[in-house]
Tab-separated table of N, CA and C in Angstrom:
chain	number	residue	atom	x	y	z
W	25	UNK	N	87.341	60.084	-65.600
W	25	UNK	CA	87.893	61.079	-64.689
W	25	UNK	C	87.912	62.443	-65.387
W	26	UNK	N	87.662	63.458	-64.623
W	26	UNK	CA	87.614	64.810	-65.173
W	26	UNK	C	89.039	65.336	-65.328
W	27	UNK	N	89.338	65.875	-66.516
W	27	UNK	CA	90.684	66.387	-66.772
W	27	UNK	C	90.851	67.781	-66.177
W	28	UNK	N	92.116	68.175	-66.015
W	28	UNK	CA	92.416	69.521	-65.496
W	28	UNK	C	91.860	70.589	-66.431
W	29	UNK	N	91.938	70.325	-67.735
W	29	UNK	CA	91.442	71.292	-68.712
W	29	UNK	C	89.920	71.465	-68.592
W	30	UNK	N	89.217	70.381	-68.354
W	30	UNK	CA	87.765	70.468	-68.177
W	30	UNK	C	87.429	71.280	-66.937
W	31	UNK	N	88.140	71.030	-65.865
W	31	UNK	CA	87.932	71.805	-64.635
W	31	UNK	C	88.239	73.270	-64.893
W	32	UNK	N	89.355	73.528	-65.555
W	32	UNK	CA	89.749	74.902	-65.866
W	32	UNK	C	88.681	75.596	-66.708
W	33	UNK	N	88.154	74.900	-67.689
W	33	UNK	CA	87.156	75.486	-68.587
W	33	UNK	C	85.856	75.837	-67.877
W	34	UNK	N	85.382	74.936	-67.035
W	34	UNK	CA	84.038	75.092	-66.492
W	34	UNK	C	83.982	75.604	-65.056
W	35	UNK	N	85.101	75.747	-64.399
W	35	UNK	CA	85.112	76.175	-62.996
W	35	UNK	C	84.369	77.491	-62.758
W	36	UNK	N	84.574	78.538	-63.556
W	36	UNK	CA	83.831	79.779	-63.279
W	36	UNK	C	82.319	79.601	-63.344
W	37	UNK	N	81.857	78.801	-64.293
W	37	UNK	CA	80.420	78.565	-64.417
W	37	UNK	C	79.884	77.790	-63.214
W	38	UNK	N	80.639	76.799	-62.786
W	38	UNK	CA	80.222	75.985	-61.639
W	38	UNK	C	80.222	76.830	-60.369
W	39	UNK	N	81.279	77.591	-60.150
W	39	UNK	CA	81.381	78.428	-58.945
W	39	UNK	C	80.245	79.447	-58.904
W	40	UNK	N	80.016	80.149	-60.016
W	40	UNK	CA	78.939	81.137	-60.063
W	40	UNK	C	77.575	80.516	-59.850
W	41	UNK	N	77.351	79.360	-60.458
W	41	UNK	CA	76.054	78.677	-60.318
W	41	UNK	C	75.823	78.179	-58.900
W	42	UNK	N	76.844	77.598	-58.304
W	42	UNK	CA	76.706	77.109	-56.926
W	42	UNK	C	76.450	78.271	-55.968
W	43	UNK	N	77.180	79.357	-56.137
W	43	UNK	CA	76.981	80.517	-55.269
W	43	UNK	C	75.560	81.061	-55.409
W	44	UNK	N	75.091	81.172	-56.652
W	44	UNK	CA	73.731	81.675	-56.874
W	44	UNK	C	72.695	80.724	-56.282
W	45	UNK	N	72.911	79.425	-56.457
W	45	UNK	CA	71.972	78.433	-55.906
W	45	UNK	C	71.911	78.536	-54.383
W	46	UNK	N	73.061	78.620	-53.736
W	46	UNK	CA	73.088	78.714	-52.270
W	46	UNK	C	72.395	79.992	-51.803
W	47	UNK	N	72.669	81.098	-52.495
W	47	UNK	CA	72.047	82.376	-52.148
W	47	UNK	C	70.521	82.271	-52.284
W	48	UNK	N	70.079	81.732	-53.412
W	48	UNK	CA	68.638	81.602	-53.675
W	48	UNK	C	67.987	80.636	-52.692
W	49	UNK	N	68.628	79.495	-52.483
W	49	UNK	CA	68.080	78.460	-51.596
W	49	UNK	C	67.905	78.983	-50.176
W	50	UNK	N	68.806	79.843	-49.739
W	50	UNK	CA	68.727	80.405	-48.388
W	50	UNK	C	67.908	81.691	-48.335
W	51	UNK	N	67.315	82.061	-49.482
W	51	UNK	CA	66.432	83.230	-49.563
W	51	UNK	C	67.103	84.489	-49.010
W	52	UNK	N	68.320	84.720	-49.427
W	52	UNK	CA	69.090	85.865	-48.950
W	52	UNK	C	68.848	87.089	-49.825
W	53	UNK	N	69.126	88.235	-49.274
W	53	UNK	CA	69.056	89.488	-50.028
W	53	UNK	C	70.139	90.414	-49.498
W	54	UNK	N	70.389	91.467	-50.232
W	54	UNK	CA	71.392	92.454	-49.796
W	54	UNK	C	70.634	93.553	-49.056
W	55	UNK	N	70.938	93.752	-47.779
W	55	UNK	CA	70.197	94.733	-46.970
W	55	UNK	C	70.333	96.165	-47.497
W	56	UNK	N	69.289	96.936	-47.301
W	56	UNK	CA	69.262	98.331	-47.756
W	56	UNK	C	70.335	99.172	-47.083
W	57	UNK	N	70.709	98.804	-45.863
W	57	UNK	CA	71.659	99.607	-45.088
W	57	UNK	C	72.980	99.845	-45.812
W	58	UNK	N	73.403	98.871	-46.586
W	58	UNK	CA	74.676	99.070	-47.291
W	58	UNK	C	74.629	98.677	-48.768
W	59	UNK	N	73.434	98.565	-49.335
W	59	UNK	CA	73.302	98.142	-50.735
W	59	UNK	C	73.979	99.116	-51.697
W	60	UNK	N	73.738	100.410	-51.539
W	60	UNK	CA	74.313	101.392	-52.472
W	60	UNK	C	75.834	101.423	-52.378
W	61	UNK	N	76.350	101.372	-51.166
W	61	UNK	CA	77.799	101.394	-50.991
W	61	UNK	C	78.438	100.132	-51.569
W	62	UNK	N	77.788	99.000	-51.347
W	62	UNK	CA	78.290	97.738	-51.876
W	62	UNK	C	78.309	97.764	-53.403
W	63	UNK	N	77.211	98.209	-53.993
W	63	UNK	CA	77.144	98.271	-55.456
W	63	UNK	C	78.207	99.203	-56.018
W	64	UNK	N	78.416	100.341	-55.374
W	64	UNK	CA	79.453	101.282	-55.832
W	64	UNK	C	80.844	100.655	-55.770
W	65	UNK	N	81.108	99.960	-54.674
W	65	UNK	CA	82.414	99.312	-54.515
W	65	UNK	C	82.614	98.210	-55.554
W	66	UNK	N	81.576	97.434	-55.812
W	66	UNK	CA	81.687	96.350	-56.788
W	66	UNK	C	81.868	96.911	-58.192
W	67	UNK	N	81.171	97.995	-58.517
W	67	UNK	CA	81.362	98.635	-59.830
W	67	UNK	C	82.809	99.065	-59.986
W	68	UNK	N	83.361	99.690	-58.953
W	68	UNK	CA	84.765	100.135	-59.008
W	68	UNK	C	85.713	98.955	-59.181
W	69	UNK	N	85.507	97.906	-58.390
W	69	UNK	CA	86.373	96.732	-58.466
W	69	UNK	C	86.269	96.055	-59.831
W	70	UNK	N	85.054	95.927	-60.350
W	70	UNK	CA	84.864	95.294	-61.657
W	70	UNK	C	85.534	96.111	-62.753
W	71	UNK	N	85.464	97.423	-62.642
W	71	UNK	CA	86.097	98.293	-63.639
W	71	UNK	C	87.613	98.183	-63.586
W	72	UNK	N	88.169	98.151	-62.384
W	72	UNK	CA	89.619	97.989	-62.232
W	72	UNK	C	90.062	96.641	-62.799
W	73	UNK	N	89.298	95.598	-62.503
W	73	UNK	CA	89.643	94.269	-63.017
W	73	UNK	C	89.561	94.224	-64.532
W	74	UNK	N	88.542	94.841	-65.107
W	74	UNK	CA	88.431	94.882	-66.569
W	74	UNK	C	89.635	95.616	-67.165
W	75	UNK	N	90.072	96.688	-66.515
W	75	UNK	CA	91.262	97.405	-66.976
W	75	UNK	C	92.516	96.557	-66.873
W	76	UNK	N	92.666	95.856	-65.758
W	76	UNK	CA	93.807	94.955	-65.586
W	76	UNK	C	93.812	93.888	-66.676
W	77	UNK	N	92.664	93.309	-66.928
W	77	UNK	CA	92.574	92.236	-67.917
W	77	UNK	C	92.840	92.749	-69.329
W	78	UNK	N	92.427	93.967	-69.615
W	78	UNK	CA	92.715	94.561	-70.916
W	78	UNK	C	94.216	94.787	-71.065
W	79	UNK	N	94.872	95.182	-69.985
W	79	UNK	CA	96.336	95.314	-70.007
W	79	UNK	C	96.976	93.952	-70.226
W	80	UNK	N	96.448	92.937	-69.570
W	80	UNK	CA	96.965	91.581	-69.769
W	80	UNK	C	96.808	91.161	-71.220
W	81	UNK	N	95.713	91.555	-71.846
W	81	UNK	CA	95.493	91.242	-73.261
W	81	UNK	C	96.586	91.858	-74.123
W	82	UNK	N	96.948	93.104	-73.836
W	82	UNK	CA	98.001	93.752	-74.630
W	82	UNK	C	99.350	93.074	-74.416
W	83	UNK	N	99.596	92.577	-73.216
W	83	UNK	CA	100.834	91.838	-72.951
W	83	UNK	C	100.829	90.520	-73.717
W	84	UNK	N	99.705	89.827	-73.693
W	84	UNK	CA	99.617	88.541	-74.390
W	84	UNK	C	99.753	88.696	-75.898
W	85	UNK	N	99.338	89.831	-76.425
W	85	UNK	CA	99.446	90.057	-77.866
W	85	UNK	C	100.902	90.040	-78.321
W	86	UNK	N	101.806	90.402	-77.420
W	86	UNK	CA	103.225	90.443	-77.785
W	86	UNK	C	103.911	89.090	-77.635
W	87	UNK	N	103.232	88.115	-77.094
W	87	UNK	CA	103.844	86.806	-76.859
W	87	UNK	C	104.032	85.980	-78.122
W	88	UNK	N	103.320	86.306	-79.175
W	88	UNK	CA	103.332	85.490	-80.381
W	88	UNK	C	104.713	85.204	-80.935
W	89	UNK	N	105.615	86.147	-80.817
W	89	UNK	CA	106.950	85.964	-81.389
W	89	UNK	C	107.935	85.334	-80.402
W	90	UNK	N	107.516	85.134	-79.162
W	90	UNK	CA	108.420	84.550	-78.165
W	90	UNK	C	108.349	83.022	-78.221
W	91	UNK	N	109.304	82.381	-77.581
W	91	UNK	CA	109.332	80.911	-77.532
W	91	UNK	C	108.095	80.377	-76.819
W	92	UNK	N	107.682	81.029	-75.748
W	92	UNK	CA	106.489	80.610	-75.005
W	92	UNK	C	105.255	80.773	-75.883
W	93	UNK	N	105.164	81.879	-76.602
W	93	UNK	CA	104.033	82.116	-77.501
W	93	UNK	C	103.944	81.059	-78.583
W	94	UNK	N	105.086	80.681	-79.152
W	94	UNK	CA	105.105	79.630	-80.174
W	94	UNK	C	104.700	78.280	-79.578
W	95	UNK	N	105.123	78.026	-78.336
W	95	UNK	CA	104.755	76.775	-77.668
W	95	UNK	C	103.247	76.726	-77.405
W	96	UNK	N	102.668	77.837	-76.985
W	96	UNK	CA	101.224	77.904	-76.762
W	96	UNK	C	100.490	77.668	-78.079
W	97	UNK	N	101.006	78.248	-79.135
W	97	UNK	CA	100.405	78.079	-80.458
W	97	UNK	C	100.514	76.631	-80.944
W	98	UNK	N	101.676	76.021	-80.751
W	98	UNK	CA	101.873	74.622	-81.164
W	98	UNK	C	100.906	73.682	-80.446
W	99	UNK	N	100.606	73.994	-79.211
W	99	UNK	CA	99.672	73.170	-78.422
W	99	UNK	C	98.208	73.525	-78.700
W	100	UNK	N	97.997	74.439	-79.639
W	100	UNK	CA	96.639	74.883	-79.999
W	100	UNK	C	95.873	75.440	-78.804
W	101	UNK	N	96.555	76.185	-77.952
W	101	UNK	CA	95.933	76.753	-76.756
W	101	UNK	C	95.692	78.260	-76.872
W	102	UNK	N	96.102	78.858	-77.983
W	102	UNK	CA	95.973	80.306	-78.132
W	102	UNK	C	94.513	80.744	-78.076
W	103	UNK	N	93.649	80.079	-78.836
W	103	UNK	CA	92.242	80.488	-78.841
W	103	UNK	C	91.605	80.255	-77.476
W	104	UNK	N	92.011	79.196	-76.789
W	104	UNK	CA	91.503	78.929	-75.448
W	104	UNK	C	91.939	80.040	-74.487
W	105	UNK	N	93.203	80.425	-74.552
W	105	UNK	CA	93.743	81.477	-73.694
W	105	UNK	C	93.017	82.801	-73.933
W	106	UNK	N	92.851	83.179	-75.192
W	106	UNK	CA	92.158	84.433	-75.488
W	106	UNK	C	90.669	84.340	-75.152
W	107	UNK	N	90.102	83.152	-75.275
W	107	UNK	CA	88.709	82.960	-74.868
W	107	UNK	C	88.531	83.163	-73.371
W	108	UNK	N	89.459	82.622	-72.584
W	108	UNK	CA	89.417	82.822	-71.132
W	108	UNK	C	89.533	84.306	-70.789
W	109	UNK	N	90.439	84.977	-71.472
W	109	UNK	CA	90.646	86.403	-71.208
W	109	UNK	C	89.407	87.207	-71.601
W	110	UNK	N	88.850	86.907	-72.765
W	110	UNK	CA	87.625	87.577	-73.222
W	110	UNK	C	86.493	87.335	-72.215
W	111	UNK	N	86.375	86.104	-71.763
W	111	UNK	CA	85.350	85.727	-70.801
W	111	UNK	C	85.488	86.542	-69.513
W	112	UNK	N	86.701	86.684	-69.028
W	112	UNK	CA	86.936	87.429	-67.783
W	112	UNK	C	86.626	88.918	-67.962
W	113	UNK	N	87.049	89.495	-69.083
W	113	UNK	CA	86.775	90.912	-69.334
W	113	UNK	C	85.270	91.146	-69.424
W	114	UNK	N	84.585	90.330	-70.209
W	114	UNK	CA	83.144	90.501	-70.362
W	114	UNK	C	82.398	90.254	-69.055
W	115	UNK	N	82.878	89.325	-68.241
W	115	UNK	CA	82.195	89.076	-66.971
W	115	UNK	C	82.330	90.286	-66.046
W	116	UNK	N	83.461	90.950	-66.083
W	116	UNK	CA	83.623	92.172	-65.272
W	116	UNK	C	82.699	93.277	-65.766
W	117	UNK	N	82.604	93.420	-67.076
W	117	UNK	CA	81.699	94.433	-67.626
W	117	UNK	C	80.243	94.093	-67.319
W	118	UNK	N	79.890	92.826	-67.399
W	118	UNK	CA	78.540	92.391	-67.049
W	118	UNK	C	78.240	92.658	-65.579
W	119	UNK	N	79.218	92.395	-64.728
W	119	UNK	CA	79.037	92.652	-63.298
W	119	UNK	C	78.804	94.135	-63.035
W	120	UNK	N	79.594	94.987	-63.664
W	120	UNK	CA	79.404	96.430	-63.491
W	120	UNK	C	78.016	96.846	-63.976
W	121	UNK	N	77.588	96.323	-65.126
W	121	UNK	CA	76.258	96.657	-65.656
W	121	UNK	C	75.151	96.147	-64.729
W	122	UNK	N	75.322	94.950	-64.192
W	122	UNK	CA	74.318	94.395	-63.271
W	122	UNK	C	74.224	95.239	-62.001
W	123	UNK	N	75.352	95.751	-61.542
W	123	UNK	CA	75.337	96.612	-60.351
W	123	UNK	C	74.606	97.920	-60.632
W	124	UNK	N	74.848	98.499	-61.802
W	124	UNK	CA	74.150	99.733	-62.167
W	124	UNK	C	72.648	99.468	-62.228
W	125	UNK	N	72.256	98.366	-62.867
W	125	UNK	CA	70.831	98.023	-62.954
W	125	UNK	C	70.242	97.774	-61.561
W	126	UNK	N	71.037	97.213	-60.673
W	126	UNK	CA	70.547	96.897	-59.327
W	126	UNK	C	70.224	98.140	-58.512
W	127	UNK	N	70.830	99.279	-58.857
W	127	UNK	CA	70.472	100.513	-58.158
W	127	UNK	C	68.967	100.764	-58.243
W	128	UNK	N	68.366	100.354	-59.354
W	128	UNK	CA	66.943	100.596	-59.550
W	128	UNK	C	66.068	99.577	-58.835
W	129	UNK	N	66.674	98.502	-58.355
W	129	UNK	CA	65.920	97.455	-57.660
W	129	UNK	C	65.995	97.586	-56.139
W	130	UNK	N	66.774	98.522	-55.649
W	130	UNK	CA	66.903	98.668	-54.199
W	130	UNK	C	65.568	99.140	-53.630
W	131	UNK	N	65.049	98.348	-52.726
W	131	UNK	CA	63.824	98.724	-52.034
W	131	UNK	C	64.225	99.351	-50.706
W	132	UNK	N	63.618	100.454	-50.386
W	132	UNK	CA	64.034	101.250	-49.231
W	132	UNK	C	64.049	100.461	-47.927
W	133	UNK	N	63.098	99.589	-47.724
W	133	UNK	CA	63.016	98.851	-46.462
W	133	UNK	C	63.803	97.550	-46.464
W	134	UNK	N	63.833	96.871	-47.606
W	134	UNK	CA	64.407	95.523	-47.627
W	134	UNK	C	65.726	95.407	-48.374
W	135	UNK	N	66.089	96.391	-49.165
W	135	UNK	CA	67.339	96.310	-49.921
W	135	UNK	C	67.124	95.731	-51.303
W	136	UNK	N	68.099	94.977	-51.765
W	136	UNK	CA	68.001	94.367	-53.093
W	136	UNK	C	67.295	93.026	-52.930
W	137	UNK	N	66.197	92.808	-53.655
W	137	UNK	CA	65.425	91.565	-53.500
W	137	UNK	C	66.238	90.315	-53.827
W	138	UNK	N	65.721	89.182	-53.400
W	138	UNK	CA	66.431	87.907	-53.545
W	138	UNK	C	66.797	87.603	-54.995
W	139	UNK	N	65.866	87.774	-55.910
W	139	UNK	CA	66.155	87.441	-57.311
W	139	UNK	C	67.299	88.294	-57.857
W	140	UNK	N	67.222	89.603	-57.655
W	140	UNK	CA	68.267	90.498	-58.162
W	140	UNK	C	69.599	90.234	-57.470
W	141	UNK	N	69.564	90.019	-56.160
W	141	UNK	CA	70.821	89.769	-55.453
W	141	UNK	C	71.395	88.400	-55.809
W	142	UNK	N	70.542	87.430	-56.136
W	142	UNK	CA	71.026	86.122	-56.576
W	142	UNK	C	71.792	86.263	-57.889
W	143	UNK	N	71.245	87.042	-58.796
W	143	UNK	CA	71.932	87.289	-60.072
W	143	UNK	C	73.277	87.974	-59.816
W	144	UNK	N	73.275	88.966	-58.945
W	144	UNK	CA	74.529	89.670	-58.619
W	144	UNK	C	75.562	88.729	-58.004
W	145	UNK	N	75.149	87.898	-57.089
W	145	UNK	CA	76.070	86.958	-56.440
W	145	UNK	C	76.623	85.977	-57.465
W	146	UNK	N	75.752	85.445	-58.305
W	146	UNK	CA	76.201	84.505	-59.337
W	146	UNK	C	77.208	85.134	-60.282
W	147	UNK	N	76.903	86.337	-60.767
W	147	UNK	CA	77.826	87.026	-61.680
W	147	UNK	C	79.116	87.386	-60.957
W	148	UNK	N	79.014	87.814	-59.704
W	148	UNK	CA	80.208	88.190	-58.939
W	148	UNK	C	81.177	87.017	-58.799
W	149	UNK	N	80.642	85.871	-58.381
W	149	UNK	CA	81.507	84.702	-58.190
W	149	UNK	C	82.004	84.150	-59.517
W	150	UNK	N	81.181	84.235	-60.555
W	150	UNK	CA	81.615	83.847	-61.896
W	150	UNK	C	82.787	84.730	-62.339
W	151	UNK	N	82.658	86.038	-62.112
W	151	UNK	CA	83.730	86.979	-62.484
W	151	UNK	C	85.005	86.703	-61.712
W	152	UNK	N	84.871	86.504	-60.407
W	152	UNK	CA	86.045	86.222	-59.575
W	152	UNK	C	86.740	84.956	-60.050
W	153	UNK	N	85.975	83.912	-60.295
W	153	UNK	CA	86.572	82.649	-60.755
W	153	UNK	C	87.220	82.814	-62.131
W	154	UNK	N	86.614	83.614	-63.009
W	154	UNK	CA	87.196	83.861	-64.333
W	154	UNK	C	88.509	84.635	-64.227
W	155	UNK	N	88.544	85.595	-63.314
W	155	UNK	CA	89.758	86.383	-63.108
W	155	UNK	C	90.855	85.518	-62.507
W	156	UNK	N	90.495	84.714	-61.513
W	156	UNK	CA	91.484	83.819	-60.895
W	156	UNK	C	92.056	82.865	-61.936
W	157	UNK	N	91.197	82.333	-62.791
W	157	UNK	CA	91.650	81.403	-63.837
W	157	UNK	C	92.687	82.068	-64.737
W	158	UNK	N	92.411	83.260	-65.207
W	158	UNK	CA	93.345	83.914	-66.143
W	158	UNK	C	94.606	84.364	-65.418
W	159	UNK	N	94.500	84.780	-64.166
W	159	UNK	CA	95.691	85.162	-63.400
W	159	UNK	C	96.602	83.952	-63.219
W	160	UNK	N	96.025	82.811	-62.868
W	160	UNK	CA	96.833	81.594	-62.713
W	160	UNK	C	97.552	81.241	-64.007
W	161	UNK	N	96.863	81.355	-65.125
W	161	UNK	CA	97.480	81.050	-66.416
W	161	UNK	C	98.583	82.057	-66.732
W	162	UNK	N	98.324	83.331	-66.498
W	162	UNK	CA	99.348	84.359	-66.761
W	162	UNK	C	100.588	84.140	-65.900
W	163	UNK	N	100.387	83.781	-64.648
W	163	UNK	CA	101.528	83.517	-63.771
W	163	UNK	C	102.335	82.341	-64.298
W	164	UNK	N	101.655	81.285	-64.750
W	164	UNK	CA	102.376	80.145	-65.331
W	164	UNK	C	103.154	80.549	-66.577
W	165	UNK	N	102.558	81.393	-67.406
W	165	UNK	CA	103.243	81.865	-68.615
W	165	UNK	C	104.466	82.678	-68.242
W	166	UNK	N	104.316	83.610	-67.298
W	166	UNK	CA	105.443	84.453	-66.899
W	166	UNK	C	106.539	83.642	-66.221
W	167	UNK	N	106.155	82.627	-65.450
W	167	UNK	CA	107.159	81.745	-64.848
W	167	UNK	C	107.909	80.978	-65.915
W	168	UNK	N	107.198	80.505	-66.923
W	168	UNK	CA	107.852	79.776	-68.018
W	168	UNK	C	108.778	80.708	-68.793
W	169	UNK	N	108.368	81.938	-68.983
W	169	UNK	CA	109.222	82.911	-69.678
W	169	UNK	C	110.470	83.189	-68.867
W	170	UNK	N	110.292	83.312	-67.546
W	170	UNK	CA	111.430	83.563	-66.676
W	170	UNK	C	112.382	82.392	-66.667
W	171	UNK	N	111.833	81.173	-66.631
W	171	UNK	CA	112.668	79.978	-66.637
W	171	UNK	C	113.441	79.846	-67.927
W	172	UNK	N	112.782	80.127	-69.043
W	172	UNK	CA	113.457	79.992	-70.335
W	172	UNK	C	114.529	81.069	-70.512
W	173	UNK	N	114.277	82.271	-69.988
W	173	UNK	CA	115.300	83.321	-70.133
W	173	UNK	C	116.463	83.069	-69.180
W	174	UNK	N	116.202	82.487	-67.997
W	174	UNK	CA	117.291	82.153	-67.073
W	174	UNK	C	118.133	81.014	-67.622
W	175	UNK	N	117.492	80.052	-68.256
W	175	UNK	CA	118.217	78.910	-68.814
W	175	UNK	C	119.041	79.302	-70.023
W	176	UNK	N	118.593	80.308	-70.757
W	176	UNK	CA	119.312	80.719	-71.968
W	176	UNK	C	120.467	81.631	-71.641
W	177	UNK	N	120.412	82.278	-70.507
W	177	UNK	CA	121.399	83.315	-70.257
W	177	UNK	C	122.261	82.984	-69.148
């Protein structure tokens, strides 16, 4: 049986791969009518997410001295947590870079070709899944911190 940790570890890769496969299999592309606007919006969103995740990194850096931070360390999950965060930040930066590169692939009549749009879709869904994963973990950490501070006080 697949463990929760295995699902947590590989979910972004599976989600991104499945999305890219479905996009490619259906021979889809991003139409020229809104390709530039879409790419601009995705660049903005990816940049905001990378900023949010970098802020989350600075918050997590302060956890080491807290009871929750020590518990995460005792369970040997610190490197996994920072790996997830690094993965999410880099995926957002990769998505922004892929969008910038895609500006050069926009064909006036057809938009972004299937291959380029498949890569964009795969990276987009991979990034979203990576962000969701780290947000879920951060919420669990903050809930545990809240519970421990309520119980102590």
